Amino acid sequence: MSTAQPSEWQRRIAGEWHGRPSLFDATGTWQGYEDIRRSSVFEDGVTTYYMDGGMEGGGPLAGRFRLGAPFAFGVADSDANRVYTGPDFFGTGQPYGSFVDAHYYGPGWQVDLNTWNQVLPDGETQVYSSLLYQGPAVVGCFNGLYTRDPAKVADWPAAETGNGPVPHILPTKTPGAFSGSCEVFGADQKPRGTVEITVELEPLDLLRTRRHVTWSGALDRRYTADVRRDGFRSFHEGPDAWGNAQAYGRANHPSLHFRDVWKLKGREFMVDAVPGTAAGSTMAVAYELFEGNVLSAVVHGVLRWS
């Protein structure tokens, strides 16, 4: 399908992006890297995605995620539904401002993918994750940071090599809060304003933290939950939110149920996490809110520690 002009999302991601996403198995255990140079080209009214690179490591998953050829697939470009027309990926993606939620199938990898791409406010950094499914079961996850800033490209692979396997762990001894302003979009993909989010941490011991979360603005919600960490897994154990989360490296994926009809699924990516004892201070977040089983709102932005 062709269109006279590229979509807003297509203009937002123009150019070549460089990254070295890490591969994790279903338990969150790091397995290897995939060097990727990714571009989407709008030419003569047609959009084509290109990805070139290769797997390093991968453990038992290596055979599944080595393609033996560069990726290329067509896109029916739109800010409503971006349709992936193959041959390497078939499915759709829905943009919500600077964030896109895509669901599609990769015949070469033999997995169903749910990919979340979030362009950060600098316009040059992209937070990427793909949850990989066999039927309803997660079999792995790719995630990492991409840049298209020419001044950073040379050093980016080395930084992602060191930082990619770092686990997502919030501060365990120091009370404080992550806070910031996030954009809100309705299920119709139209902007609904902003919401101020504060996640106040009250450490109880080295594995348990009481979280006091406040949303105010376009969405209003306040809740408290005791969160217990067990390796790459964590558990929200009330009194106001119940659920669990699975981390793949720097990205934590919570699934929460509140005491009313609302529930949440999300991704919390610690952008500046590095090897060592520090937890990181900048967290890119993306949340989808459901009223019952119906998507109601999409929220994304950056929270900073203080």
Coordinates of C-alpha atoms in Angstrom, one line a residue:
M1 CA 0.0 0.0 0.0
S2 CA 1.3 3.5 -0.8
T3 CA 0.6 6.9 0.6
A4 CA 1.6 10.4 -0.6
Q5 CA 3.4 11.4 2.6
P6 CA 5.0 9.4 5.5
S7 CA 3.0 9.2 8.7
E8 CA 3.9 11.1 11.8
W9 CA 5.4 8.0 13.4
Q10 CA 7.4 7.3 10.2
R11 CA 8.9 10.8 10.3
R12 CA 9.7 10.3 13.9
I13 CA 11.8 7.2 13.3
A14 CA 13.4 8.2 10.0
G15 CA 17.1 7.3 9.5
E16 CA 19.3 4.4 10.6
W17 CA 19.1 3.3 14.3
H18 CA 22.0 1.3 15.9
G19 CA 21.6 -1.1 18.8
R20 CA 22.8 -4.3 20.4
P21 CA 19.7 -5.8 22.0
S22 CA 20.1 -8.6 24.5
L23 CA 18.3 -11.9 24.2
F24 CA 16.8 -13.4 27.4
D25 CA 15.0 -16.7 27.9
A26 CA 11.6 -17.0 29.4
T27 CA 13.0 -17.0 33.0
G28 CA 14.8 -13.7 32.4
T29 CA 18.2 -15.3 32.1
W30 CA 20.5 -13.4 29.7
Q31 CA 21.5 -15.5 26.7
G32 CA 23.3 -13.3 24.1
Y33 CA 23.3 -10.3 21.8
E34 CA 22.0 -9.3 18.4
D35 CA 23.9 -6.6 16.6
I36 CA 21.3 -4.6 14.6
R37 CA 21.3 -1.7 12.2
R38 CA 17.7 -0.8 11.5
S39 CA 16.2 1.6 9.1
S40 CA 12.8 2.3 7.6
V41 CA 12.8 3.9 4.2
F42 CA 9.9 5.8 2.7
E43 CA 10.4 6.0 -1.1
D44 CA 8.0 6.5 -3.9
G45 CA 5.1 6.2 -1.5
V46 CA 6.2 2.9 -0.1
T47 CA 7.7 2.1 3.3
T48 CA 10.2 -0.7 3.7
Y49 CA 11.9 -1.8 6.9
Y50 CA 15.5 -3.1 6.8
M51 CA 17.4 -4.9 9.6
D52 CA 20.9 -6.2 9.3
G53 CA 23.0 -7.8 12.0
G54 CA 23.7 -11.2 13.6
M55 CA 23.4 -13.2 16.8
E56 CA 26.3 -13.6 19.2
G57 CA 25.7 -16.3 21.8
G58 CA 22.1 -17.2 22.4
G59 CA 22.4 -20.5 24.2
P60 CA 19.6 -22.9 23.4
L61 CA 17.8 -20.1 21.6
A62 CA 20.6 -19.4 19.1
G63 CA 19.3 -21.7 16.3
R64 CA 15.8 -20.2 16.5
F65 CA 16.9 -16.6 16.2
R66 CA 19.6 -16.9 13.6
L67 CA 18.0 -16.1 10.2
G68 CA 21.0 -16.4 7.9
A69 CA 19.9 -13.3 5.9
P70 CA 19.1 -9.6 6.4
F71 CA 15.5 -8.8 7.3
A72 CA 13.3 -6.8 5.0
F73 CA 9.6 -6.3 5.1
G74 CA 7.0 -3.9 3.7
V75 CA 4.8 -1.6 5.8
A76 CA 1.5 -0.1 5.0
D77 CA 2.3 3.2 6.6
S78 CA -0.3 4.9 8.8
D79 CA -0.7 6.6 12.2
A80 CA -3.8 4.4 12.8
N81 CA -2.7 0.9 11.9
R82 CA 0.7 0.1 10.5
V83 CA 0.3 -3.2 8.6
Y84 CA 3.5 -5.4 8.2
T85 CA 3.1 -7.1 4.9
G86 CA 6.0 -9.6 5.0
P87 CA 7.9 -11.6 4.0
D88 CA 9.8 -11.5 7.3
F89 CA 7.0 -10.1 9.6
F90 CA 3.2 -10.1 9.3
G91 CA 0.9 -8.2 11.6
T92 CA 0.1 -4.6 12.8
G93 CA 1.4 -1.8 15.0
Q94 CA -0.5 1.0 16.6
P95 CA 1.3 4.3 17.4
Y96 CA 0.4 6.5 20.4
G97 CA 2.5 9.6 19.9
S98 CA 6.1 8.6 20.4
F99 CA 5.3 5.0 21.4
V100 CA 4.1 2.1 19.3
D101 CA 2.6 -1.2 20.4
A102 CA 3.0 -3.9 17.7
H103 CA 1.8 -7.5 17.4
Y104 CA 3.0 -9.6 14.6
Y105 CA 4.5 -13.0 13.5
G106 CA 8.0 -13.8 12.3
P107 CA 8.1 -16.9 10.1
G108 CA 11.9 -17.1 10.3
W109 CA 12.0 -17.0 14.1
Q110 CA 8.7 -19.0 14.4
V111 CA 7.5 -16.7 17.2
D112 CA 4.6 -14.3 17.7
L113 CA 6.0 -10.9 18.8
N114 CA 4.7 -8.1 21.0
T115 CA 7.1 -5.2 20.4
W116 CA 7.1 -1.9 22.3
N117 CA 9.1 1.0 20.8
Q118 CA 9.3 4.2 22.7
V119 CA 11.2 7.3 21.3
L120 CA 12.5 9.3 24.3
P121 CA 12.2 13.1 24.5
D122 CA 15.7 13.6 23.0
G123 CA 14.4 12.3 19.7
E124 CA 17.6 10.3 19.3
T125 CA 17.1 7.4 21.7
Q126 CA 14.7 4.5 21.4
V127 CA 13.7 2.0 24.1
Y128 CA 12.9 -1.3 22.4
S129 CA 11.6 -4.6 23.6
S130 CA 10.0 -7.7 21.9
L131 CA 8.3 -10.4 24.0
L132 CA 8.5 -13.6 22.0
Y133 CA 5.6 -16.1 22.2
Q134 CA 4.9 -19.7 21.3
G135 CA 1.1 -19.6 21.6
P136 CA 0.3 -18.0 25.0
A137 CA 3.8 -18.9 26.5
V138 CA 6.7 -16.5 26.5
V139 CA 9.8 -18.2 25.1
G140 CA 12.2 -15.2 25.2
C141 CA 12.7 -11.5 25.0
F142 CA 14.9 -9.1 23.1
N143 CA 15.4 -5.6 24.5
G144 CA 17.8 -2.7 24.4
L145 CA 18.4 0.9 23.6
Y146 CA 18.9 2.2 20.1
T147 CA 20.5 5.5 18.9
R148 CA 20.6 7.3 15.6
D149 CA 22.9 10.1 16.9
P150 CA 26.0 10.0 14.7
A151 CA 28.1 11.2 17.6
K152 CA 27.1 8.2 19.7
V153 CA 27.0 5.4 17.2
A154 CA 30.6 4.3 17.5
D155 CA 30.5 3.8 21.3
W156 CA 26.9 2.5 21.5
P157 CA 27.6 -1.2 20.9
A158 CA 30.2 -1.3 23.7
A159 CA 27.8 0.4 26.1
E160 CA 25.0 -2.0 25.3
T161 CA 27.3 -4.9 25.6
G162 CA 28.1 -4.0 29.2
N163 CA 24.7 -2.7 30.2
G164 CA 22.3 -5.1 28.4
P165 CA 22.5 -8.0 30.9
V166 CA 22.1 -5.7 34.0
P167 CA 19.0 -6.7 36.0
H168 CA 16.2 -4.3 36.7
I169 CA 16.4 -3.6 40.5
L170 CA 15.1 -0.5 42.2
P171 CA 16.9 1.1 45.1
T172 CA 16.8 -1.3 48.1
K173 CA 18.2 0.8 51.0
T174 CA 17.4 4.4 50.2
P175 CA 13.9 5.9 50.3
G176 CA 13.0 8.3 47.6
A177 CA 10.8 8.6 44.5
F178 CA 10.8 8.3 40.8
S179 CA 8.6 11.0 39.3
G180 CA 7.9 12.7 36.0
S181 CA 5.3 13.9 33.5
C182 CA 3.9 11.3 31.1
E183 CA 1.7 11.6 28.0
V184 CA -1.7 10.0 27.9
F185 CA -3.5 8.7 24.8
G186 CA -6.9 7.1 24.5
A187 CA -7.6 3.8 22.9
D188 CA -8.5 5.8 19.9
Q189 CA -4.8 6.9 19.7
K190 CA -5.8 10.6 20.3
P191 CA -3.9 12.6 23.0
R192 CA -5.7 13.1 26.3
G193 CA -3.2 15.3 28.1
T194 CA -0.5 14.5 30.6
V195 CA -0.4 12.8 34.0
E196 CA 2.1 13.4 36.7
I197 CA 3.4 10.1 38.1
T198 CA 5.2 9.6 41.4
V199 CA 6.4 6.2 42.6
E200 CA 7.6 6.6 46.2
L201 CA 9.7 3.8 47.5
E202 CA 9.8 2.8 51.2
P203 CA 12.3 0.0 51.6
L204 CA 11.1 -2.6 54.1
D205 CA 14.1 -4.9 53.8
L206 CA 16.5 -6.0 51.0
L207 CA 13.8 -7.8 49.1
R208 CA 10.6 -5.9 50.0
T209 CA 9.6 -2.3 49.3
R210 CA 6.4 -0.5 50.0
R211 CA 5.4 1.6 46.9
H212 CA 3.1 4.6 47.2
V213 CA 2.1 5.5 43.6
T214 CA 0.2 8.7 42.7
W215 CA -1.1 9.6 39.2
S216 CA -2.7 13.1 38.8
G217 CA -3.9 15.0 35.8
A218 CA -5.5 13.4 32.8
L219 CA -5.7 10.2 34.9
D220 CA -6.1 10.2 38.7
R221 CA -5.2 7.2 40.8
R222 CA -3.4 6.6 44.1
Y223 CA -2.4 3.2 45.4
T224 CA 0.0 1.4 47.8
A225 CA 1.4 -2.0 47.3
D226 CA 4.1 -4.1 49.1
V227 CA 6.4 -5.4 46.4
R228 CA 8.5 -8.5 47.0
R229 CA 11.4 -9.3 44.6
D230 CA 12.6 -12.9 43.9
G231 CA 15.4 -12.8 41.4
F232 CA 14.0 -11.6 38.1
R233 CA 10.5 -11.9 39.4
S234 CA 8.5 -9.6 41.6
F235 CA 5.1 -9.7 43.3
H236 CA 2.7 -7.0 44.2
E237 CA 0.9 -8.1 47.4
G238 CA -1.7 -5.4 48.2
P239 CA -3.4 -3.7 49.9
D240 CA -4.4 -1.7 46.8
A241 CA -2.7 -3.5 43.8
W242 CA -2.2 -7.2 43.2
G243 CA -0.1 -8.9 40.5
N244 CA 3.4 -9.8 39.4
A245 CA 6.2 -8.8 37.1
Q246 CA 8.9 -10.4 35.1
A247 CA 12.2 -8.6 34.4
Y248 CA 14.4 -9.2 31.3
G249 CA 17.6 -7.3 32.0
R250 CA 16.9 -3.6 32.5
A251 CA 13.2 -4.0 31.5
N252 CA 10.5 -4.9 34.1
H253 CA 7.1 -6.0 32.8
P254 CA 4.4 -5.6 35.5
S255 CA 0.8 -6.9 35.3
L256 CA -1.4 -5.4 38.0
H257 CA -5.0 -5.6 39.2
F258 CA -6.5 -2.9 41.3
R259 CA -9.4 -3.2 43.7
D260 CA -11.9 -1.9 41.1
V261 CA -12.5 -2.8 37.5
W262 CA -9.1 -1.5 36.3
K263 CA -5.9 -3.3 35.5
L264 CA -2.5 -2.4 34.1
K265 CA 0.3 -3.9 32.1
G266 CA 3.5 -2.1 31.4
R267 CA 7.2 -1.9 30.9
E268 CA 9.6 -0.1 33.2
F269 CA 13.1 0.3 31.6
M270 CA 16.0 1.5 33.6
V271 CA 17.8 3.6 30.9
D272 CA 21.0 4.4 32.9
A273 CA 21.5 1.1 34.7
V274 CA 25.1 -0.1 34.6
P275 CA 27.1 -2.9 36.2
G276 CA 27.8 -2.3 39.8
T277 CA 25.8 -1.6 43.0
A278 CA 23.8 1.5 41.8
A279 CA 20.2 0.9 40.7
G280 CA 20.0 3.7 38.1
S281 CA 18.1 7.0 38.2
T282 CA 16.2 7.3 34.9
M283 CA 13.3 5.0 34.1
A284 CA 11.4 5.1 30.8
V285 CA 7.9 3.8 31.5
A286 CA 5.0 2.7 29.2
Y287 CA 1.7 1.5 30.7
E288 CA -1.5 0.3 29.1
L289 CA -4.7 0.6 31.3
F290 CA -7.7 -1.6 30.9
E291 CA -11.2 -1.1 32.1
G292 CA -12.2 -4.7 32.5
N293 CA -10.7 -6.4 29.4
V294 CA -11.0 -3.3 27.2
L295 CA -8.0 -1.0 26.5
S296 CA -8.8 2.5 27.8
A297 CA -5.5 4.5 27.9
V298 CA -1.8 4.3 27.0
V299 CA 0.7 6.2 29.1
H300 CA 4.4 6.7 28.4
G301 CA 7.2 9.0 29.6
V302 CA 10.3 9.2 31.7
L303 CA 10.6 9.2 35.5
R304 CA 13.6 10.4 37.4
W305 CA 14.9 9.5 40.9
S306 CA 15.1 12.0 43.7

